Amino acid sequence: MRRKLPSTQALVCFEAAARHESFTKAAHELALTQSAVYRQVAGLEDFLGVKLFRRSRHGIVLTEAGLNYSRRVARRLDAVERDALAVIGRGEASGTIDLAVVPTFASRWLLPRLQDFRVRHPDIVVNMETSTRPFLFADTDFDAAIYAGTPADLANWPGTVAVALMAEIVVPVCAPALIAPRRRLTPAQVAGLPLLQQSTRPYAWRQWFEAQGVEGARDLDGPRFDLFSMLAVAAARGMGAALMPAMLIEGELARGELIVPCDRPLHGGRSYHLVMPERKAGNPALARFRDWLVDAAGAG
């Protein structure tokens, strides 16, 4: 059955005209005439049977249907461009891995170690995109993902293979000045500090205080931050105490920007995993990346 697809040129002209809300500016960007852009957009409207623009005193304005369609088209064209650039950049490389990874783990742990993988496997390209939420591989082009989750989280990710990398051990940290002149606190004293919260772990402090036998702590109070990297900066600036995976703040701890005021680490049940669709688990490039990642995680 023949696909019902509009021409790529028509989509490119429509996307540019929608972005500028001007046929003239779109024509200038695409090195075409204004009439050529208009004809392409008019042909697209005929193909769809929907008006994408309406005339106004100041030129053209997207219709509601045109606005919705332009957003979808822009995303699809961006994806096609990324795919083309990936092929161009890869050349004759034997493999490419498109990896989704949680942001702070990517910047604080994976990227500082990734050069070792490149040296060992120069024919494999690893592209990374950050994501803070799980997704369905069927809806994306990712080959694998690195996420911290519980066994229950992984059970909700169907059709995948998960390889354990390391447990997530969290510790309370703060700036030295926040508790000066003291260097050590009891868990109950930690409860008296301003607490910083991680948006995706709303009950992290509650779990920590319960594990230490502390009751009555205002464990849900305090500003919330979406990323661990933001949490680390806020804590280092003296805004409060934060619960952080120690492996993500090695630099701050080494430089003395953060200290552990109460050495009571907690394994909250989450571990970092490399998650792959079952259909890709045997991919040679992905298998080599998996083996290297397991070794790197074991080495700390």
PDB file of C-alpha atoms in Angstrom, residues 32-162:
ATOM      1  CA  LEU A  32      13.770  30.303  -2.637  1.00  0.00           C
ATOM      2  CA  THR A  33      11.346  32.818  -4.054  1.00  0.00           C
ATOM      3  CA  GLN A  34       8.363  33.898  -2.025  1.00  0.00           C
ATOM      4  CA  SER A  35       6.024  32.477  -4.634  1.00  0.00           C
ATOM      5  CA  ALA A  36       7.811  29.099  -4.517  1.00  0.00           C
ATOM      6  CA  VAL A  37       7.295  28.867  -0.759  1.00  0.00           C
ATOM      7  CA  TYR A  38       3.659  29.880  -1.134  1.00  0.00           C
ATOM      8  CA  ARG A  39       3.066  27.214  -3.792  1.00  0.00           C
ATOM      9  CA  GLN A  40       4.610  24.519  -1.607  1.00  0.00           C
ATOM     10  CA  VAL A  41       2.463  25.500   1.390  1.00  0.00           C
ATOM     11  CA  ALA A  42      -0.673  25.767  -0.741  1.00  0.00           C
ATOM     12  CA  GLY A  43       0.031  22.307  -2.142  1.00  0.00           C
ATOM     13  CA  LEU A  44       0.445  20.969   1.397  1.00  0.00           C
ATOM     14  CA  GLU A  45      -2.892  22.469   2.402  1.00  0.00           C
ATOM     15  CA  ASP A  46      -4.545  20.829  -0.607  1.00  0.00           C
ATOM     16  CA  PHE A  47      -2.895  17.506   0.283  1.00  0.00           C
ATOM     17  CA  LEU A  48      -4.145  17.704   3.882  1.00  0.00           C
ATOM     18  CA  GLY A  49      -7.488  19.287   3.095  1.00  0.00           C
ATOM     19  CA  VAL A  50      -6.895  21.763   5.937  1.00  0.00           C
ATOM     20  CA  LYS A  51      -6.047  25.475   6.032  1.00  0.00           C
ATOM     21  CA  LEU A  52      -2.738  25.984   7.817  1.00  0.00           C
ATOM     22  CA  PHE A  53      -2.571  29.787   7.616  1.00  0.00           C
ATOM     23  CA  ARG A  54      -5.023  32.645   7.509  1.00  0.00           C
ATOM     24  CA  ARG A  55      -4.429  36.148   6.269  1.00  0.00           C
ATOM     25  CA  SER A  56      -4.198  39.051   8.712  1.00  0.00           C
ATOM     26  CA  ARG A  57      -3.503  42.767   8.429  1.00  0.00           C
ATOM     27  CA  HIS A  58       0.130  42.060   9.230  1.00  0.00           C
ATOM     28  CA  GLY A  59       0.640  39.056   6.952  1.00  0.00           C
ATOM     29  CA  ILE A  60      -0.137  35.431   7.768  1.00  0.00           C
ATOM     30  CA  VAL A  61      -1.113  33.727  11.023  1.00  0.00           C
ATOM     31  CA  LEU A  62      -1.206  30.012  11.792  1.00  0.00           C
ATOM     32  CA  THR A  63      -4.607  28.455  12.237  1.00  0.00           C
ATOM     33  CA  GLU A  64      -5.145  26.190  15.239  1.00  0.00           C
ATOM     34  CA  ALA A  65      -4.623  23.172  12.978  1.00  0.00           C
ATOM     35  CA  GLY A  66      -1.537  24.815  11.484  1.00  0.00           C
ATOM     36  CA  LEU A  67      -0.061  25.522  14.910  1.00  0.00           C
ATOM     37  CA  ASN A  68      -0.505  21.926  16.079  1.00  0.00           C
ATOM     38  CA  TYR A  69       0.831  20.510  12.818  1.00  0.00           C
ATOM     39  CA  SER A  70       3.833  22.861  12.781  1.00  0.00           C
ATOM     40  CA  ARG A  71       4.965  21.622  16.183  1.00  0.00           C
ATOM     41  CA  ARG A  72       4.802  18.020  15.035  1.00  0.00           C
ATOM     42  CA  VAL A  73       6.531  18.732  11.736  1.00  0.00           C
ATOM     43  CA  ALA A  74       9.319  20.679  13.449  1.00  0.00           C
ATOM     44  CA  ARG A  75      10.055  17.734  15.764  1.00  0.00           C
ATOM     45  CA  ARG A  76      10.064  15.266  12.867  1.00  0.00           C
ATOM     46  CA  LEU A  77      12.368  17.414  10.725  1.00  0.00           C
ATOM     47  CA  ASP A  78      14.724  17.893  13.686  1.00  0.00           C
ATOM     48  CA  ALA A  79      14.855  14.114  14.115  1.00  0.00           C
ATOM     49  CA  VAL A  80      15.561  13.555  10.415  1.00  0.00           C
ATOM     50  CA  GLU A  81      18.346  16.148  10.562  1.00  0.00           C
ATOM     51  CA  ARG A  82      19.888  14.512  13.636  1.00  0.00           C
ATOM     52  CA  ASP A  83      19.794  11.133  11.922  1.00  0.00           C
ATOM     53  CA  ALA A  84      21.506  12.551   8.848  1.00  0.00           C
ATOM     54  CA  LEU A  85      24.194  14.272  10.913  1.00  0.00           C
ATOM     55  CA  ALA A  86      24.769  11.049  12.854  1.00  0.00           C
ATOM     56  CA  VAL A  87      25.360   9.108   9.629  1.00  0.00           C
ATOM     57  CA  ILE A  88      27.624  11.842   8.252  1.00  0.00           C
ATOM     58  CA  GLY A  89      29.612  12.063  11.463  1.00  0.00           C
ATOM     59  CA  ARG A  90      29.851   8.322  11.927  1.00  0.00           C
ATOM     60  CA  GLY A  91      31.285   7.612   8.510  1.00  0.00           C
ATOM     61  CA  GLU A  92      32.567   4.051   8.478  1.00  0.00           C
ATOM     62  CA  ALA A  93      32.407   3.565  12.241  1.00  0.00           C
ATOM     63  CA  SER A  94      31.230   0.099  13.124  1.00  0.00           C
ATOM     64  CA  GLY A  95      28.598   1.143  15.628  1.00  0.00           C
ATOM     65  CA  THR A  96      26.660   3.966  17.186  1.00  0.00           C
ATOM     66  CA  ILE A  97      24.862   3.893  20.526  1.00  0.00           C
ATOM     67  CA  ASP A  98      22.110   6.390  21.287  1.00  0.00           C
ATOM     68  CA  LEU A  99      21.964   6.491  25.070  1.00  0.00           C
ATOM     69  CA  ALA A 100      19.413   8.089  27.392  1.00  0.00           C
ATOM     70  CA  VAL A 101      20.915   8.903  30.766  1.00  0.00           C
ATOM     71  CA  VAL A 102      19.896  10.787  33.893  1.00  0.00           C
ATOM     72  CA  PRO A 103      21.585  14.218  33.796  1.00  0.00           C
ATOM     73  CA  THR A 104      23.772  14.347  36.899  1.00  0.00           C
ATOM     74  CA  PHE A 105      25.016  10.784  36.452  1.00  0.00           C
ATOM     75  CA  ALA A 106      25.958  11.722  32.891  1.00  0.00           C
ATOM     76  CA  SER A 107      27.911  14.840  33.802  1.00  0.00           C
ATOM     77  CA  ARG A 108      29.393  13.742  37.129  1.00  0.00           C
ATOM     78  CA  TRP A 109      30.156  10.042  36.617  1.00  0.00           C
ATOM     79  CA  LEU A 110      29.871   8.849  33.026  1.00  0.00           C
ATOM     80  CA  LEU A 111      31.439  11.689  31.035  1.00  0.00           C
ATOM     81  CA  PRO A 112      34.664  11.829  33.113  1.00  0.00           C
ATOM     82  CA  ARG A 113      35.174   8.122  32.334  1.00  0.00           C
ATOM     83  CA  LEU A 114      33.927   7.972  28.753  1.00  0.00           C
ATOM     84  CA  GLN A 115      37.264   8.852  27.171  1.00  0.00           C
ATOM     85  CA  ASP A 116      38.559   5.487  28.371  1.00  0.00           C
ATOM     86  CA  PHE A 117      35.825   3.774  26.359  1.00  0.00           C
ATOM     87  CA  ARG A 118      36.679   5.868  23.287  1.00  0.00           C
ATOM     88  CA  VAL A 119      40.325   4.877  23.545  1.00  0.00           C
ATOM     89  CA  ARG A 120      39.427   1.199  23.857  1.00  0.00           C
ATOM     90  CA  HIS A 121      36.726   1.266  21.171  1.00  0.00           C
ATOM     91  CA  PRO A 122      37.440   4.125  18.735  1.00  0.00           C
ATOM     92  CA  ASP A 123      35.062   2.612  16.161  1.00  0.00           C
ATOM     93  CA  ILE A 124      32.002   3.056  18.431  1.00  0.00           C
ATOM     94  CA  VAL A 125      30.259   6.408  18.823  1.00  0.00           C
ATOM     95  CA  VAL A 126      28.197   7.033  21.966  1.00  0.00           C
ATOM     96  CA  ASN A 127      25.556   9.763  21.649  1.00  0.00           C
ATOM     97  CA  MET A 128      23.958  10.867  24.907  1.00  0.00           C
ATOM     98  CA  GLU A 129      20.692  12.618  25.651  1.00  0.00           C
ATOM     99  CA  THR A 130      19.512  13.327  29.168  1.00  0.00           C
ATOM    100  CA  SER A 131      16.132  12.211  30.443  1.00  0.00           C
ATOM    101  CA  THR A 132      14.793  12.308  33.984  1.00  0.00           C
ATOM    102  CA  ARG A 133      11.833  10.009  33.428  1.00  0.00           C
ATOM    103  CA  PRO A 134      11.535   6.435  32.148  1.00  0.00           C
ATOM    104  CA  PHE A 135      10.041   5.994  28.687  1.00  0.00           C
ATOM    105  CA  LEU A 136       8.982   3.264  26.304  1.00  0.00           C
ATOM    106  CA  PHE A 137      11.714   2.262  23.882  1.00  0.00           C
ATOM    107  CA  ALA A 138       9.041   1.709  21.239  1.00  0.00           C
ATOM    108  CA  ASP A 139       8.374   5.468  21.294  1.00  0.00           C
ATOM    109  CA  THR A 140      12.011   6.561  20.973  1.00  0.00           C
ATOM    110  CA  ASP A 141      15.153   5.840  18.969  1.00  0.00           C
ATOM    111  CA  PHE A 142      17.317   5.128  22.023  1.00  0.00           C
ATOM    112  CA  ASP A 143      19.370   1.937  22.039  1.00  0.00           C
ATOM    113  CA  ALA A 144      19.741   1.900  25.822  1.00  0.00           C
ATOM    114  CA  ALA A 145      19.255   3.949  28.956  1.00  0.00           C
ATOM    115  CA  ILE A 146      21.004   4.374  32.289  1.00  0.00           C
ATOM    116  CA  TYR A 147      18.578   4.862  35.170  1.00  0.00           C
ATOM    117  CA  ALA A 148      18.517   4.562  38.928  1.00  0.00           C
ATOM    118  CA  GLY A 149      15.507   2.542  39.983  1.00  0.00           C
ATOM    119  CA  THR A 150      14.113  -0.083  42.291  1.00  0.00           C
ATOM    120  CA  PRO A 151      13.277  -3.639  41.186  1.00  0.00           C
ATOM    121  CA  ALA A 152       9.635  -2.532  41.005  1.00  0.00           C
ATOM    122  CA  ASP A 153      10.593   0.339  38.679  1.00  0.00           C
ATOM    123  CA  LEU A 154      12.407  -2.037  36.350  1.00  0.00           C
ATOM    124  CA  ALA A 155       9.479  -4.472  36.386  1.00  0.00           C
ATOM    125  CA  ASN A 156       7.333  -1.685  34.929  1.00  0.00           C
ATOM    126  CA  TRP A 157       9.700  -1.344  31.942  1.00  0.00           C
ATOM    127  CA  PRO A 158       8.435  -4.138  29.670  1.00  0.00           C
ATOM    128  CA  GLY A 159      10.451  -5.893  26.992  1.00  0.00           C
ATOM    129  CA  THR A 160      13.825  -4.881  28.395  1.00  0.00           C
ATOM    130  CA  VAL A 161      17.001  -6.386  29.811  1.00  0.00           C
ATOM    131  CA  ALA A 162      18.557  -4.604  32.804  1.00  0.00           C
TER     132      ALA A 162
END
